[in-house]
Short mmCIF file of C-alpha atoms in Angstrom, two decimals:
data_model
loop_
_atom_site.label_atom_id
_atom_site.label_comp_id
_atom_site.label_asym_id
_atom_site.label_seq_id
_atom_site.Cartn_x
_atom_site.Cartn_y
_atom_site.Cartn_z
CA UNK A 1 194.08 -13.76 187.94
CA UNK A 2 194.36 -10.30 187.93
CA UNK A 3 191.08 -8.26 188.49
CA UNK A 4 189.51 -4.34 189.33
CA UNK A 5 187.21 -3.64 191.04
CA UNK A 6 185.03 -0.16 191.51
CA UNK A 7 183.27 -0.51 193.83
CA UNK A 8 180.62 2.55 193.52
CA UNK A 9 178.25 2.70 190.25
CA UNK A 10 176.79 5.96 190.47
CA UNK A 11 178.32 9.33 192.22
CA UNK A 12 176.61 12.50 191.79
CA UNK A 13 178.12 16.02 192.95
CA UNK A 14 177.43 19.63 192.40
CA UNK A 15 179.68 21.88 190.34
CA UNK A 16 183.12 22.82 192.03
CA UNK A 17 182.89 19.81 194.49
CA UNK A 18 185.69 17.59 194.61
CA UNK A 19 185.56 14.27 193.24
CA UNK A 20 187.01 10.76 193.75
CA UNK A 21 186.12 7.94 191.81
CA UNK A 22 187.67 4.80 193.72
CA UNK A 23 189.39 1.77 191.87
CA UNK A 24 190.64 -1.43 193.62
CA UNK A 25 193.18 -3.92 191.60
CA UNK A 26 194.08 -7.23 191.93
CA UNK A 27 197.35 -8.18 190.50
CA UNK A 28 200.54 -9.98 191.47
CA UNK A 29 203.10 -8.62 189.51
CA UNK A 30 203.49 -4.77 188.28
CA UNK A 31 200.51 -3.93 186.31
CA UNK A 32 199.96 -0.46 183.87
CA UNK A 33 196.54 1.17 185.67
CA UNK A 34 194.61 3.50 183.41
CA UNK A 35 191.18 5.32 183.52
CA UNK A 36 188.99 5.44 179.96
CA UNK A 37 185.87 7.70 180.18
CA UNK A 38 182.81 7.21 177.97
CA UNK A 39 180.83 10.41 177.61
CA UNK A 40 177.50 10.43 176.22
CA UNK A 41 177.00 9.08 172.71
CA UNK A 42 181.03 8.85 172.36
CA UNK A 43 183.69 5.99 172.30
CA UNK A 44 185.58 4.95 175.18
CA UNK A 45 188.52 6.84 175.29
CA UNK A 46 191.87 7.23 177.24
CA UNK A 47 191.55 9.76 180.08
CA UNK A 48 195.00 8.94 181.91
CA UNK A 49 197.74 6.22 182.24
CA UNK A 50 199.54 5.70 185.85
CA UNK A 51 203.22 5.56 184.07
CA UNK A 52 202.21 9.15 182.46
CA UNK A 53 201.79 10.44 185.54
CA UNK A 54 199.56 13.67 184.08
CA UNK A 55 197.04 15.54 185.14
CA UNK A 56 194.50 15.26 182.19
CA UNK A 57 191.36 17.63 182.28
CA UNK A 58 192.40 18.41 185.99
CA UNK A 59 192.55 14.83 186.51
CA UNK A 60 194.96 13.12 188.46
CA UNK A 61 195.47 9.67 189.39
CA UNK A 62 197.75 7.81 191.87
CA UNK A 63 199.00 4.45 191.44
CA UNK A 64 199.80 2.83 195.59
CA UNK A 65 201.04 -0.47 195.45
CA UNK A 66 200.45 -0.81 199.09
CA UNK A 67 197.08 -0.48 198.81
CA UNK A 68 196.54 -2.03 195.39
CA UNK A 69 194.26 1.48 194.70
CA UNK A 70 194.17 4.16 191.26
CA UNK A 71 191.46 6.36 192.44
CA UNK A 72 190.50 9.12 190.36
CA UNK A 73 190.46 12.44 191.63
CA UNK A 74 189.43 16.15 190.88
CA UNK A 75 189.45 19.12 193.03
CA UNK A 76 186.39 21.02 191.26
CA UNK A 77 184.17 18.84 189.33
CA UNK A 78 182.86 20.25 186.45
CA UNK A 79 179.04 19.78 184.23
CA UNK A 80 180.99 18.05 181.25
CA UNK A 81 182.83 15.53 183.38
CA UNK A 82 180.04 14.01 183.78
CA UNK A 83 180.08 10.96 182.08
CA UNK A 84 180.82 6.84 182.63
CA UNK A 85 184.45 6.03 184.02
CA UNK A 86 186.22 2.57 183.91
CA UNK A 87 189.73 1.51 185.81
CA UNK A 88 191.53 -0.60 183.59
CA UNK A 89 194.76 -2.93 183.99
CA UNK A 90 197.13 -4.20 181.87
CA UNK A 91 200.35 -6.89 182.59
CA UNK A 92 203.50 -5.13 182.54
CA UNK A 93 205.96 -4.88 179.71
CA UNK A 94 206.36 -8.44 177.86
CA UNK A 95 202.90 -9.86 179.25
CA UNK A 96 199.78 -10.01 177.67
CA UNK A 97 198.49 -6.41 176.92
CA UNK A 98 194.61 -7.28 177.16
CA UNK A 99 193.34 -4.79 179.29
CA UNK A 100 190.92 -5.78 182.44
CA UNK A 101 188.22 -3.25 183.53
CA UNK A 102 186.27 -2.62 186.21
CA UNK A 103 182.59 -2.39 185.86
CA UNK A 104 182.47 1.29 185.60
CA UNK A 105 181.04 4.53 187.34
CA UNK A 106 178.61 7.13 186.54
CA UNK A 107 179.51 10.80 187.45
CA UNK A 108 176.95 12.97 187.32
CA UNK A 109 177.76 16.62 188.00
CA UNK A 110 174.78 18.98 188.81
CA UNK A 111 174.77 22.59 188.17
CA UNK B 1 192.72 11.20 160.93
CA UNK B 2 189.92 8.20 161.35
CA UNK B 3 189.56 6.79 163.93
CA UNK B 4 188.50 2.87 164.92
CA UNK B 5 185.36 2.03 162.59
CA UNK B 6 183.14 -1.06 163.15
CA UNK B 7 179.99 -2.12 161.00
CA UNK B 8 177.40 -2.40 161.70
CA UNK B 9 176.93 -0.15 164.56
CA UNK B 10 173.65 -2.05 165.03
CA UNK B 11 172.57 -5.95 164.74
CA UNK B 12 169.33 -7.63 165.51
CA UNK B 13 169.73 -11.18 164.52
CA UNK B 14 167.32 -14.25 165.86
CA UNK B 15 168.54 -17.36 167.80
CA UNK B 16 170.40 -19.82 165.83
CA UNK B 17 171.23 -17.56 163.35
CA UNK B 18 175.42 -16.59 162.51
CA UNK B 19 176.38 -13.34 162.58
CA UNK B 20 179.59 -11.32 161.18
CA UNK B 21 180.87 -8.29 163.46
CA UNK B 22 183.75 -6.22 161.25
CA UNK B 23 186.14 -3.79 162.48
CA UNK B 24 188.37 -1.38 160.76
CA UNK B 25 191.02 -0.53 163.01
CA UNK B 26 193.62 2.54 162.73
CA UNK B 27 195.89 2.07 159.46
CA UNK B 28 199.28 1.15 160.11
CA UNK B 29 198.16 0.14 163.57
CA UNK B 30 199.75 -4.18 164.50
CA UNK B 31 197.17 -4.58 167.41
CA UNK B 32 193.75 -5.30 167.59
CA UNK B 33 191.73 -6.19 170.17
CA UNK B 34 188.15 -7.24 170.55
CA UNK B 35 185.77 -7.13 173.89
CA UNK B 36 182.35 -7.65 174.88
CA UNK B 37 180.46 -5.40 177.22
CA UNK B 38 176.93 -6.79 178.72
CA UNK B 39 174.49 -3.94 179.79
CA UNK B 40 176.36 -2.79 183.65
CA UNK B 41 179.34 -4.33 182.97
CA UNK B 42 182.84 -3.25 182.07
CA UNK B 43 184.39 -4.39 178.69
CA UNK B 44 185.95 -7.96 178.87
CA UNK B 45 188.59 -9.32 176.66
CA UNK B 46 187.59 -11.37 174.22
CA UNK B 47 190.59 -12.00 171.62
CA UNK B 48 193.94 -9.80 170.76
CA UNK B 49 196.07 -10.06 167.25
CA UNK B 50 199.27 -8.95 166.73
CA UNK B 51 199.62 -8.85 162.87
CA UNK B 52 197.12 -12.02 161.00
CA UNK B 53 197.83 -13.88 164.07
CA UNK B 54 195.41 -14.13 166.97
CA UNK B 55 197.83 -13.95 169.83
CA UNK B 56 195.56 -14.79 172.57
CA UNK B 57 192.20 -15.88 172.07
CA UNK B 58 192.17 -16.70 175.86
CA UNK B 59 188.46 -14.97 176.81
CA UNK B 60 186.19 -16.23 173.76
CA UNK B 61 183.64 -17.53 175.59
CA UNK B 62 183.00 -21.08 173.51
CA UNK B 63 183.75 -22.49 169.83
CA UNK B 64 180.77 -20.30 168.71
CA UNK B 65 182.91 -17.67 168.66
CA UNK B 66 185.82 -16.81 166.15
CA UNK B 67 187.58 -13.97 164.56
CA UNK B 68 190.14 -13.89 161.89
CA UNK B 69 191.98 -10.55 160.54
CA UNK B 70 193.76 -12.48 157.42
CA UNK B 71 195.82 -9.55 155.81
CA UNK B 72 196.73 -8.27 159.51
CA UNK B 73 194.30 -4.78 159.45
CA UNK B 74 190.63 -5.61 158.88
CA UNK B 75 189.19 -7.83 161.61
CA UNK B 76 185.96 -9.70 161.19
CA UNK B 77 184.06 -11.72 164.52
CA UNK B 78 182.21 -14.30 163.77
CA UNK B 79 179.81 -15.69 166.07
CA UNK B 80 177.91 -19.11 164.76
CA UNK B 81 173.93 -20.06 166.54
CA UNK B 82 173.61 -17.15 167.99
CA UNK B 83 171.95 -17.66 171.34
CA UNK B 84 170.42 -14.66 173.71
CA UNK B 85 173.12 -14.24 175.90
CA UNK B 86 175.25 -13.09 173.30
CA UNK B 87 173.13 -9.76 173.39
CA UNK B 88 176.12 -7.59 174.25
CA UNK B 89 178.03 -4.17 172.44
CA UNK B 90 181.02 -5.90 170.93
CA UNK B 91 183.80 -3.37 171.08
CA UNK B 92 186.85 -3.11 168.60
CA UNK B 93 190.26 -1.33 169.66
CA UNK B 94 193.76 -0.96 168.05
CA UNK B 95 196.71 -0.03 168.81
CA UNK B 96 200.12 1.39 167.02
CA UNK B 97 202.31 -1.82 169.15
CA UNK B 98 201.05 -4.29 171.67
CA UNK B 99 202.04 -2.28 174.07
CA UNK B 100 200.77 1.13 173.27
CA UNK B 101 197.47 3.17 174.43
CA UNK B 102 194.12 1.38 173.03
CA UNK B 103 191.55 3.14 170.48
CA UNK B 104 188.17 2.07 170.77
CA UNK B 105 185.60 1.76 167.78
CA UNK B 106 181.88 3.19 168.62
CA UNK B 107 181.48 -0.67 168.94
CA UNK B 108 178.24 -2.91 167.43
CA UNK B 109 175.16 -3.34 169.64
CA UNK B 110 174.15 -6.95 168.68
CA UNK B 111 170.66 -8.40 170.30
CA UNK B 112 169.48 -11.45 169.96
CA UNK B 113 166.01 -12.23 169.91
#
């Protein structure tokens, strides 16, 4: 069963600190690791895929096999990142393409 | 262009009753896909279609729950006695091929009383 886990709910940070949002998989074939964002009063939406390998709003993400881990990361956090995160996984090409997510993070980013 | 649209974006319904959950995915888009998120918790897979077909209706919960998309673009759930743990947003997403990045709908915030 494949399954991710975040293991923080909430992390709060002033402007210009870095951030890392951690995400944990559990998977035994190749899986497709994403992060979708939810700001407030929006839709989920696509913030970065692993196979992309992009840096999306100065966000990067880096897919280790070795220690089954995506975490999100930002040098300087900024007010309108904050907002909900979720790591998702999908099976690999020719699987199922359900995606699994974790249960999500709040970033809150102070002035 | 529009984006994912689901109706109602808001459903209060009382135990036993049956409710209908409809989703307008992305035109020209084969995929849909419909979760359930409970209040703290991620969204979780409920049932994928590739075309009219449901592909994988592997995380519907129990036979109170079913969905149909017969001409392969609008998608209706349909969930029969209603019961309170059902209380959930029920999320709608599409996509151009199975394989290709997920759109979400604004989703529909059912409770059950």
């Amino acid at each position: 069963a494949q399954r991710v886990t975040q293991p923080e709910k909430l992390l709060s940070v002033f402007k210009g600190a870095p951030v890392e949002l951690k995400c944990n998989y559990s998977y035994s074939g190749s899986p497709e690791l994403f992060w979708y964002v939810q700001y407030s009063r929006q839709r989920l939406q696509l913030l970065l895929r692993h196979i992309s390998r992009e840096s999306i709003k100065g966000f990067t993400a880096d897919l280790n096999k070795g220690e089954t881990s995506f975490h999100l990361k930002k040098p300087f956090a900024q007010e309108e990142d904050s907002a909900m995160y979720y790591c998702a996984l999908r099976s690999g090409p020719g699987a199922n393409s359900k995606l699994t997510f974790g249960k999500g993070i709040t970033l809150s980013v102070r002035p | 262009g529009a984006g994912v649209s689901q109706t109602p974006s808001n459903k209060v319904t009382e135990k036993g009753k049956y409710v209908e959950l409809r989703c307008d995915p992305i035109s020209g888009h084969t995929a849909l896909y419909w979760y359930r998120q409970s209040l703290g918790q991620g969204p979780e897979f409920l049932i994928y279609f590739q075309g009219t077909g449901a592909a994988d209706d592997s995380g519907l919960p129990n036979d109170r729950f079913f969905a149909v998309r017969p001409e392969g673009s609008v998608s209706t759930l349909k969930i029969q006695r209603t019961e309170r743990g059902d209380s959930a947003v029920y999320l709608c997403a599409s996509s151009q091929t199975q394989m290709q990045t997920q759109y979400f709908g604004p989703g529909t915030r059912l409770l059950v009383l």
